[in-house]
Short mmCIF file of C-alpha atoms in Angstrom, two decimals:
data_model
loop_
_atom_site.label_atom_id
_atom_site.label_comp_id
_atom_site.label_asym_id
_atom_site.label_seq_id
_atom_site.Cartn_x
_atom_site.Cartn_y
_atom_site.Cartn_z
CA MET R 573 -17.92 -122.34 35.43
CA LYS R 574 -21.49 -122.07 34.21
CA SER R 575 -22.28 -123.19 30.67
CA SER R 576 -23.36 -119.65 29.75
CA GLU R 577 -20.02 -118.29 30.97
CA LEU R 578 -18.10 -120.89 29.00
CA GLU R 579 -20.06 -120.00 25.88
CA THR R 580 -19.30 -116.28 26.32
CA MET R 581 -15.64 -117.05 27.01
CA ARG R 582 -15.33 -119.13 23.84
CA LYS R 583 -16.85 -116.32 21.79
CA SER R 584 -14.38 -113.86 23.29
CA PHE R 585 -11.53 -116.25 22.54
CA ASP R 586 -12.69 -116.59 18.93
CA THR R 587 -12.45 -112.81 18.60
CA VAL R 588 -8.87 -112.86 19.89
CA LYS R 589 -7.98 -115.69 17.50
CA LYS R 590 -9.32 -113.80 14.49
CA ARG R 591 -7.44 -110.63 15.41
CA SER R 592 -4.12 -112.32 16.11
CA ASN R 593 -4.36 -114.70 13.15
CA SER R 594 -4.58 -111.73 10.82
CA ILE R 595 -1.08 -110.53 11.77
CA LYS R 596 0.90 -113.26 13.52
CA GLU R 597 1.90 -115.16 10.36
CA SER R 598 3.83 -112.22 8.91
CA ALA R 599 7.58 -112.53 8.44
CA SER R 600 8.26 -109.74 10.92
CA ILE R 601 6.25 -111.43 13.67
CA LYS R 602 7.98 -114.75 13.00
CA ARG R 603 11.33 -112.99 13.41
CA LEU R 604 10.08 -111.43 16.64
CA GLU R 605 9.01 -114.85 17.94
CA LYS R 606 12.48 -116.26 17.28
CA ARG R 607 14.14 -113.26 18.91
CA CYS R 608 11.95 -113.43 22.01
CA ARG R 609 12.54 -117.16 22.42
CA GLU R 610 16.29 -116.47 22.34
CA ILE R 611 15.90 -113.60 24.82
CA LYS R 612 13.98 -115.77 27.29
CA GLU R 613 16.34 -118.72 26.95
CA TYR R 614 19.36 -116.51 27.62
CA SER R 615 17.63 -114.62 30.43
CA ILE R 616 16.53 -117.69 32.38
CA GLU R 617 19.88 -119.41 31.89
CA ASN R 618 21.66 -116.31 33.18
CA ASN R 619 19.02 -115.22 35.67
CA GLU R 620 21.29 -114.84 38.68
CA GLU R 621 23.73 -112.62 36.81
CA LEU R 622 20.93 -110.49 35.36
CA LEU R 623 19.25 -110.27 38.77
CA ASN R 624 22.40 -108.84 40.33
CA GLN R 625 22.80 -106.41 37.43
CA ALA R 626 19.18 -105.29 37.75
CA ILE R 627 19.56 -104.66 41.48
CA GLU R 628 22.59 -102.45 40.91
CA SER R 629 20.83 -100.59 38.09
CA PHE R 630 17.77 -99.99 40.26
CA LYS R 631 19.91 -98.55 43.03
CA ARG R 632 21.65 -96.28 40.52
CA ASN R 633 18.22 -95.04 39.43
CA ASP R 634 17.10 -94.36 43.03
CA ILE R 635 14.66 -97.28 42.95
CA GLU R 636 14.49 -99.25 46.19
CA VAL R 637 14.80 -103.02 45.82
CA LYS R 638 13.40 -105.69 48.11
CA MET R 639 13.81 -109.44 47.65
CA ALA R 640 10.94 -111.79 48.50
CA LYS R 641 11.60 -115.52 48.72
CA THR R 642 7.92 -116.38 49.21
CA SER R 643 4.45 -114.84 48.81
CA ASN R 644 4.31 -114.16 52.53
CA ASP R 645 7.64 -112.35 52.36
CA ALA R 646 6.26 -110.10 49.62
CA LEU R 647 3.11 -109.36 51.62
CA ASP R 648 5.17 -108.59 54.73
CA ILE R 649 7.24 -106.09 52.74
CA ILE R 650 4.07 -104.46 51.38
CA ASP R 651 2.65 -104.22 54.92
CA GLU R 652 5.82 -102.52 56.12
CA LEU R 653 5.71 -100.01 53.28
CA LEU R 654 2.05 -99.21 53.81
CA ALA R 655 2.67 -98.61 57.52
CA GLU R 656 4.76 -95.60 56.48
CA TYR R 657 1.88 -94.09 54.47
CA LYS R 658 -1.46 -93.15 55.98
CA THR R 659 -3.78 -94.34 53.25
CA THR R 660 -7.19 -95.93 53.21
CA ALA R 661 -6.95 -97.10 49.62
CA ILE R 662 -4.45 -98.62 47.20
CA ALA R 663 -4.67 -98.09 43.45
CA LYS R 664 -4.00 -101.49 41.90
CA ALA R 665 -3.20 -102.32 38.29
CA LYS R 666 -3.73 -105.68 36.60
CA SER R 667 -1.03 -108.15 37.62
CA ASN R 668 -0.82 -111.94 37.61
CA THR R 669 1.97 -111.71 40.17
CA LEU R 670 -0.25 -109.79 42.60
CA GLY R 671 -2.84 -112.51 42.07
CA GLU R 672 -0.16 -115.09 42.79
CA ILE R 673 0.54 -113.60 46.23
CA ASN R 674 -3.21 -113.04 46.83
CA LEU R 675 -2.84 -109.33 47.54
CA LYS R 676 -6.57 -108.60 47.62
CA GLY R 677 -7.28 -111.55 49.87
CA HIS R 678 -4.58 -110.33 52.23
CA PHE R 679 -6.43 -107.05 52.76
CA ASP R 680 -10.01 -108.41 52.72
CA GLY R 681 -11.93 -107.14 55.73
CA GLY R 682 -9.15 -104.75 56.72
CA ASP R 683 -8.87 -100.97 56.84
CA ILE R 684 -7.28 -100.63 53.39
CA ASP R 685 -9.37 -100.85 50.25
CA VAL R 686 -7.48 -102.38 47.30
CA ILE R 687 -9.15 -100.87 44.23
CA GLU R 688 -8.76 -102.50 40.84
CA THR R 689 -8.24 -99.85 38.17
CA ASP R 690 -8.50 -102.22 35.18
CA LEU R 691 -12.14 -102.39 34.04
CA GLY R 692 -12.27 -106.19 33.69
CA ASP R 693 -10.59 -106.77 37.04
CA ARG R 694 -12.86 -104.18 38.69
CA ILE R 695 -15.95 -105.96 37.36
CA LEU R 696 -14.69 -109.22 38.84
CA GLN R 697 -13.91 -107.45 42.11
CA LEU R 698 -17.47 -106.10 42.27
CA LYS R 699 -18.75 -109.63 41.53
CA LYS R 700 -17.26 -110.63 44.91
CA ILE R 701 -17.77 -114.40 44.61
CA ASP R 702 -16.68 -116.86 41.93
CA ASN R 703 -14.56 -114.06 40.49
CA LYS R 704 -11.41 -115.76 39.25
CA PRO R 705 -10.17 -114.35 35.91
CA VAL R 706 -10.35 -116.44 32.73
CA HIS R 707 -7.60 -114.78 30.68
CA PRO R 708 -4.44 -112.82 31.59
CA THR R 709 -5.46 -109.71 29.64
CA GLY R 710 -9.24 -110.26 29.42
CA PRO R 711 -10.12 -111.34 32.97
CA ALA R 712 -13.90 -110.94 32.56
CA SER R 713 -14.13 -112.44 29.06
CA HIS R 714 -16.66 -115.01 30.31
CA LEU R 715 -19.27 -112.47 31.42
CA ASN R 716 -21.83 -111.15 28.93
CA ILE R 717 -23.09 -107.59 29.07
CA SER R 718 -26.33 -108.56 30.81
CA LYS R 719 -24.44 -110.21 33.66
CA ILE R 720 -21.96 -107.33 33.90
CA THR R 721 -24.85 -104.85 34.08
CA ASP R 722 -26.37 -106.76 36.99
CA ILE R 723 -23.03 -106.91 38.80
CA VAL R 724 -22.38 -103.19 38.43
CA ASN R 725 -25.92 -102.11 39.35
CA ASP R 726 -26.08 -104.36 42.41
CA SER R 727 -22.63 -103.41 43.69
CA LEU R 728 -22.77 -99.67 43.04
CA ASP R 729 -26.48 -99.18 43.73
CA ALA R 730 -26.94 -97.86 40.22
CA ASN R 731 -29.35 -98.30 37.35
CA VAL R 732 -27.30 -98.27 34.16
CA ASN R 733 -28.56 -99.83 30.98
CA PRO R 734 -26.86 -102.87 29.43
CA GLU R 735 -24.75 -100.60 27.23
CA ALA R 736 -20.97 -100.84 27.26
CA ARG R 737 -20.19 -97.11 27.42
CA GLU R 738 -22.64 -96.48 30.25
CA ILE R 739 -21.07 -99.31 32.26
CA MET R 740 -17.55 -98.08 31.56
CA GLU R 741 -18.34 -94.49 32.56
CA LEU R 742 -20.04 -95.53 35.80
CA VAL R 743 -17.18 -97.83 36.87
CA ARG R 744 -14.57 -95.22 35.89
CA SER R 745 -16.30 -92.50 37.90
CA ASP R 746 -16.59 -94.75 40.95
CA VAL R 747 -12.94 -95.85 40.76
CA LEU R 748 -11.61 -92.29 40.41
CA LYS R 749 -13.68 -91.12 43.36
CA ARG R 750 -12.43 -93.97 45.54
CA LEU R 751 -8.83 -93.29 44.54
CA GLU R 752 -8.89 -89.69 45.79
CA SER R 753 -7.61 -90.84 49.19
CA ALA R 754 -5.07 -93.32 47.80
CA ARG R 755 -1.42 -92.43 48.36
CA VAL R 756 -0.09 -95.77 47.17
CA GLY R 757 -0.20 -97.46 43.78
CA ILE R 758 0.77 -101.07 43.18
CA SER R 759 1.38 -102.91 39.94
CA GLY R 760 3.31 -105.69 38.31
CA ALA R 761 5.70 -105.40 35.37
CA ASN R 762 5.60 -107.09 31.98
CA ALA R 763 9.39 -107.05 31.62
CA ILE R 764 12.46 -105.71 33.45
CA ALA R 765 15.59 -104.41 31.72
CA ALA R 766 18.65 -105.31 33.80
CA GLU R 767 21.13 -102.99 32.10
CA GLU R 768 19.00 -99.85 32.36
CA GLY R 769 17.16 -100.69 35.58
CA SER R 770 13.84 -100.05 33.82
CA LEU R 771 10.45 -101.68 34.28
CA VAL R 772 8.14 -101.94 31.28
CA MET R 773 4.36 -102.05 31.68
CA VAL R 774 1.78 -102.18 28.90
CA HIS R 775 -1.89 -101.24 29.07
CA ASN R 776 -4.73 -99.90 26.96
CA GLU R 777 -6.81 -98.07 29.55
CA GLY R 778 -4.25 -95.61 30.88
CA ASN R 779 -4.79 -96.89 34.40
CA ILE R 780 -1.14 -97.75 35.09
CA SER R 781 -0.34 -94.09 34.54
CA ILE R 782 -2.74 -93.28 37.39
CA VAL R 783 -1.20 -95.94 39.62
CA SER R 784 2.32 -94.64 38.96
CA LEU R 785 1.34 -91.08 39.97
CA LYS R 786 0.66 -91.97 43.60
CA ASP R 787 3.21 -90.96 46.26
CA LEU R 788 4.50 -94.52 46.56
CA HIS R 789 4.60 -96.87 43.59
CA ILE R 790 5.17 -100.51 44.56
CA ILE R 791 6.03 -102.89 41.74
CA VAL R 792 5.92 -106.64 42.40
CA ALA R 793 7.53 -108.77 39.69
CA GLY R 794 8.87 -112.30 39.40
CA ILE R 795 12.60 -112.71 38.87
CA ASP R 796 11.74 -114.44 35.58
CA LYS R 797 10.69 -111.07 34.12
CA ILE R 798 14.29 -109.86 33.94
CA VAL R 799 15.88 -109.59 30.49
CA PRO R 800 19.23 -108.03 29.49
CA THR R 801 18.25 -104.70 27.91
CA LEU R 802 15.38 -102.29 27.35
CA GLU R 803 15.31 -103.29 23.66
CA ASP R 804 14.79 -106.89 24.78
CA ALA R 805 12.03 -105.86 27.16
CA ILE R 806 10.20 -103.95 24.42
CA SER R 807 10.44 -106.98 22.13
CA ILE R 808 8.88 -109.18 24.82
CA VAL R 809 5.94 -106.87 25.53
CA LYS R 810 5.30 -106.31 21.82
CA LEU R 811 5.06 -110.05 21.19
CA GLU R 812 2.85 -110.44 24.27
CA THR R 813 0.47 -107.79 22.93
CA ILE R 814 0.21 -109.41 19.50
CA PHE R 815 -0.78 -112.79 20.91
CA ALA R 816 -2.87 -111.49 23.81
CA THR R 817 -5.05 -109.00 21.96
CA GLY R 818 -4.31 -109.28 18.25
CA SER R 819 -2.91 -105.72 18.14
CA TYR R 820 0.59 -104.72 17.08
CA VAL R 821 1.01 -102.52 20.13
CA THR R 822 -0.98 -101.37 23.17
CA SER R 823 -2.25 -97.82 23.65
CA TYR R 824 0.22 -97.19 26.44
CA MET R 825 3.68 -98.46 27.25
CA ASN R 826 5.06 -97.15 30.54
CA VAL R 827 8.79 -97.37 31.24
CA VAL R 828 9.55 -96.66 34.89
CA SER R 829 13.23 -95.99 35.57
CA GLY R 830 12.99 -94.06 38.82
CA PRO R 831 10.80 -91.76 40.91
CA SER R 832 9.35 -88.52 39.55
CA LYS R 833 11.96 -85.77 39.55
CA THR R 834 12.93 -82.42 38.08
CA ALA R 835 16.10 -80.29 38.00
CA ASP R 836 14.66 -77.29 36.19
CA ILE R 837 15.47 -74.82 38.97
CA GLU R 838 19.21 -74.17 39.09
CA LYS R 839 19.72 -77.87 38.32
CA LYS R 840 18.71 -78.74 41.88
CA LEU R 841 17.19 -82.22 41.90
CA LEU R 842 13.66 -82.29 43.32
CA LYS R 843 11.49 -85.39 43.63
CA ASN R 844 7.74 -85.82 43.28
CA MET R 845 6.99 -83.29 40.55
CA TYR R 846 3.88 -85.09 39.29
CA GLY R 847 4.54 -88.78 39.83
CA ALA R 848 5.76 -91.01 42.63
CA GLU R 849 8.28 -89.66 45.10
CA ARG R 850 9.27 -93.22 45.86
CA VAL R 851 9.44 -96.36 43.73
CA VAL R 852 9.96 -99.73 45.40
CA VAL R 853 10.48 -102.94 43.43
CA ILE R 854 9.79 -106.27 45.11
CA LEU R 855 11.50 -109.08 43.19
CA LEU R 856 9.68 -112.33 43.86
CA ASP R 857 11.18 -115.81 43.72
CA ASN R 858 8.35 -117.96 45.13
CA GLY R 859 9.59 -121.23 43.64
CA ARG R 860 10.99 -119.82 40.42
CA SER R 861 14.55 -120.78 41.34
CA GLU R 862 13.49 -124.44 41.43
CA ALA R 863 11.09 -124.34 38.49
CA ASN R 864 11.53 -126.07 35.17
CA PRO R 865 13.39 -123.39 33.14
CA GLU R 866 11.01 -123.65 30.20
CA CYS R 867 8.06 -122.82 32.47
CA LEU R 868 9.71 -119.44 33.00
CA TYR R 869 9.85 -118.57 29.30
CA CYS R 870 6.18 -117.53 29.49
CA ILE R 871 5.45 -113.94 28.38
CA GLY R 872 1.89 -113.94 29.77
CA CYS R 873 -0.08 -113.62 26.53
CA GLY R 874 -2.63 -116.35 27.36
CA ASN R 875 -2.67 -117.72 23.81
CA CYS R 876 -2.25 -121.24 25.19
CA VAL R 877 -5.61 -121.19 27.02
CA VAL R 878 -7.35 -119.59 24.04
CA HIS R 879 -6.49 -122.71 21.99
CA CYS R 880 -6.62 -125.34 24.76
CA PRO R 881 -9.53 -127.79 24.25
CA VAL R 882 -9.65 -128.64 27.95
CA TYR R 883 -9.70 -125.01 29.04
CA ASN R 884 -12.41 -124.23 26.51
CA ALA R 885 -14.45 -127.11 27.94
CA VAL R 886 -14.06 -126.48 31.69
CA GLY R 887 -12.72 -122.94 31.99
CA ASN R 888 -10.58 -121.58 34.80
CA GLU R 889 -10.81 -124.62 37.05
CA PHE R 890 -7.94 -125.86 34.87
CA GLY R 891 -5.02 -123.89 36.27
CA PHE R 892 -3.70 -122.31 39.43
CA ASN R 893 -4.82 -118.92 40.77
CA ASN R 894 -4.15 -116.33 38.05
CA TYR R 895 -1.93 -118.78 36.14
CA LEU R 896 -4.39 -120.48 33.84
CA GLY R 897 -4.30 -123.71 31.90
CA GLY R 898 -1.47 -126.23 31.70
CA ARG R 899 1.33 -123.77 32.33
CA GLY R 900 -0.45 -122.67 35.50
CA VAL R 901 -0.72 -126.29 36.62
CA ALA R 902 3.01 -126.73 36.04
CA MET R 903 3.92 -123.56 37.94
CA SER R 904 1.75 -124.55 40.91
CA LYS R 905 4.16 -127.37 41.75
CA PHE R 906 6.96 -124.87 42.34
CA ILE R 907 4.87 -122.07 43.83
CA GLU R 908 3.04 -124.47 46.16
CA ASP R 909 3.56 -128.25 46.13
CA ASP R 910 2.73 -131.59 44.46
CA GLU R 911 -0.74 -131.76 45.96
CA THR R 912 -1.65 -128.30 44.66
CA CYS R 913 -0.31 -129.27 41.24
CA TYR R 914 -2.50 -132.39 41.22
CA ASN R 915 -5.59 -130.45 42.36
CA SER R 916 -5.01 -127.72 39.76
CA GLY R 917 -5.77 -130.14 36.94
CA LEU R 918 -2.62 -132.15 36.35
CA TYR R 919 -4.62 -135.04 34.89
CA MET R 920 -7.15 -132.89 33.01
CA CYS R 921 -4.62 -132.20 30.25
CA THR R 922 -5.01 -134.36 27.13
CA LEU R 923 -1.32 -133.81 26.21
CA CYS R 924 -2.50 -132.76 22.73
CA GLY R 925 0.21 -130.10 22.42
CA LEU R 926 -1.98 -127.30 21.02
CA CYS R 927 -0.66 -125.05 23.79
CA THR R 928 2.88 -125.52 22.52
CA LEU R 929 1.90 -125.10 18.86
CA ASN R 930 0.25 -121.78 19.70
CA CYS R 931 2.83 -120.50 22.18
CA PRO R 932 4.89 -117.66 20.68
CA VAL R 933 7.97 -118.87 22.58
CA ALA R 934 7.20 -122.59 22.07
CA ILE R 935 6.96 -123.69 25.71
CA PRO R 936 6.51 -127.52 25.62
CA THR R 937 3.79 -127.44 28.26
CA ASN R 938 2.37 -130.85 27.33
CA GLU R 939 5.79 -132.48 27.79
CA ILE R 940 6.27 -130.69 31.11
CA ILE R 941 2.85 -131.90 32.28
CA GLU R 942 3.63 -135.47 31.23
CA ASN R 943 6.89 -135.45 33.19
CA MET R 944 5.16 -133.93 36.20
CA ARG R 945 2.62 -136.74 36.29
CA LYS R 946 5.39 -139.22 37.00
CA LEU R 947 6.74 -137.01 39.79
CA SER R 948 3.24 -136.54 41.15
CA ALA R 949 2.58 -140.28 41.13
CA ASP R 950 5.87 -140.88 42.94
CA ALA R 951 4.70 -138.36 45.56
CA GLY R 952 1.38 -140.23 45.93
CA PHE R 953 -0.91 -137.93 43.97
CA TYR R 954 -2.69 -139.59 41.06
CA PRO R 955 -6.27 -140.53 40.09
CA LYS R 956 -7.51 -143.36 42.31
CA ALA R 957 -8.83 -145.25 39.29
CA HIS R 958 -5.29 -145.30 37.92
CA GLY R 959 -4.07 -146.62 41.24
CA LYS R 960 -6.58 -149.46 41.13
CA ILE R 961 -5.40 -150.44 37.65
CA LYS R 962 -1.78 -150.31 38.81
CA ASP R 963 -2.55 -152.58 41.77
CA ASN R 964 -4.42 -155.04 39.55
CA VAL R 965 -1.51 -155.23 37.12
CA PHE R 966 0.87 -155.83 40.02
CA LYS R 967 -1.31 -158.52 41.62
CA ASN R 968 -2.99 -160.16 38.63
CA ASP R 969 -0.77 -159.34 35.67
CA SER R 970 -3.86 -157.67 34.25
CA PRO R 971 -5.57 -154.30 34.63
CA TYR R 972 -8.79 -156.12 35.60
#
């Protein structure tokens, strides 16, 4: 990342810190942290049981369920679904899981336009190159208003001033126009309630509501998102919001428990009143079954990278795809392989532990990274300078 981008990112992170610090030390938030840690521990330990329960609940709610072992499996399922709908555009909501499977890259150069509806993600999409996000909920936090103005004007052949409202209104108008032909919406989910068969999604912009109104709503979510009940799911997304944005709650909280329906005429059930006539959930494994359980406790708030000294120094080159910082490095081993883990910044981490101290569910990322270095070295991936020292010690009983 450029030095100017890092400076802007750090300023944005300071704003998040100030907002969250003003509320996160309260007794109620501390109780919520403890509760959410217990929810995640139980959910990951009992993931298979909850997965089976969720599948049955989805079927009861008339939600179709597809299982995807890998990213390619998920993309194949999406391709099959889209083949049934004649659409030239897909309305996409912000989702780290969709970034994980590289949905946009899959459709690059094709006949289907994947349109980001989140403002930050849309700005990065218009940027075209070097457009990896820097924060789970603030993807364009590294771009100042001057740069964003240039991106928007160049991409949309416009001439807006460097004024936030003007930029927002231009991008909103362009997105809504492009979405007129979209019959399919696609999103992730912040949490899944196994008992109710409900998917919880939080947002401030109202864009997920638009996505969910398309004829087909596809939801791609990792199996680690499943928790026992809707009350548990709400607790998770509330804690995520507090640490991601410094707000007690987001503007919108969508709970999807089935397709749009009405029975107001002689109690005859009719689908597709205003929203989706069809909801399909793709539950993604993609290495999660083999992952370190504590890696899967993550609620996606991004507070670890906000406080990480390495991430604040080098930016999003420390991490893997949309999974940023040390936790992203750790997950890359299971999503991809040891080489990817090494190249994602395995040896960038200082093991300082600030990520763990500032994680609302206390994921010991620094300990996980330290253990992974041994596994990586055993697999042959380690800094060459370290290898030279090792060889010298073996040959000369000295590092020199």
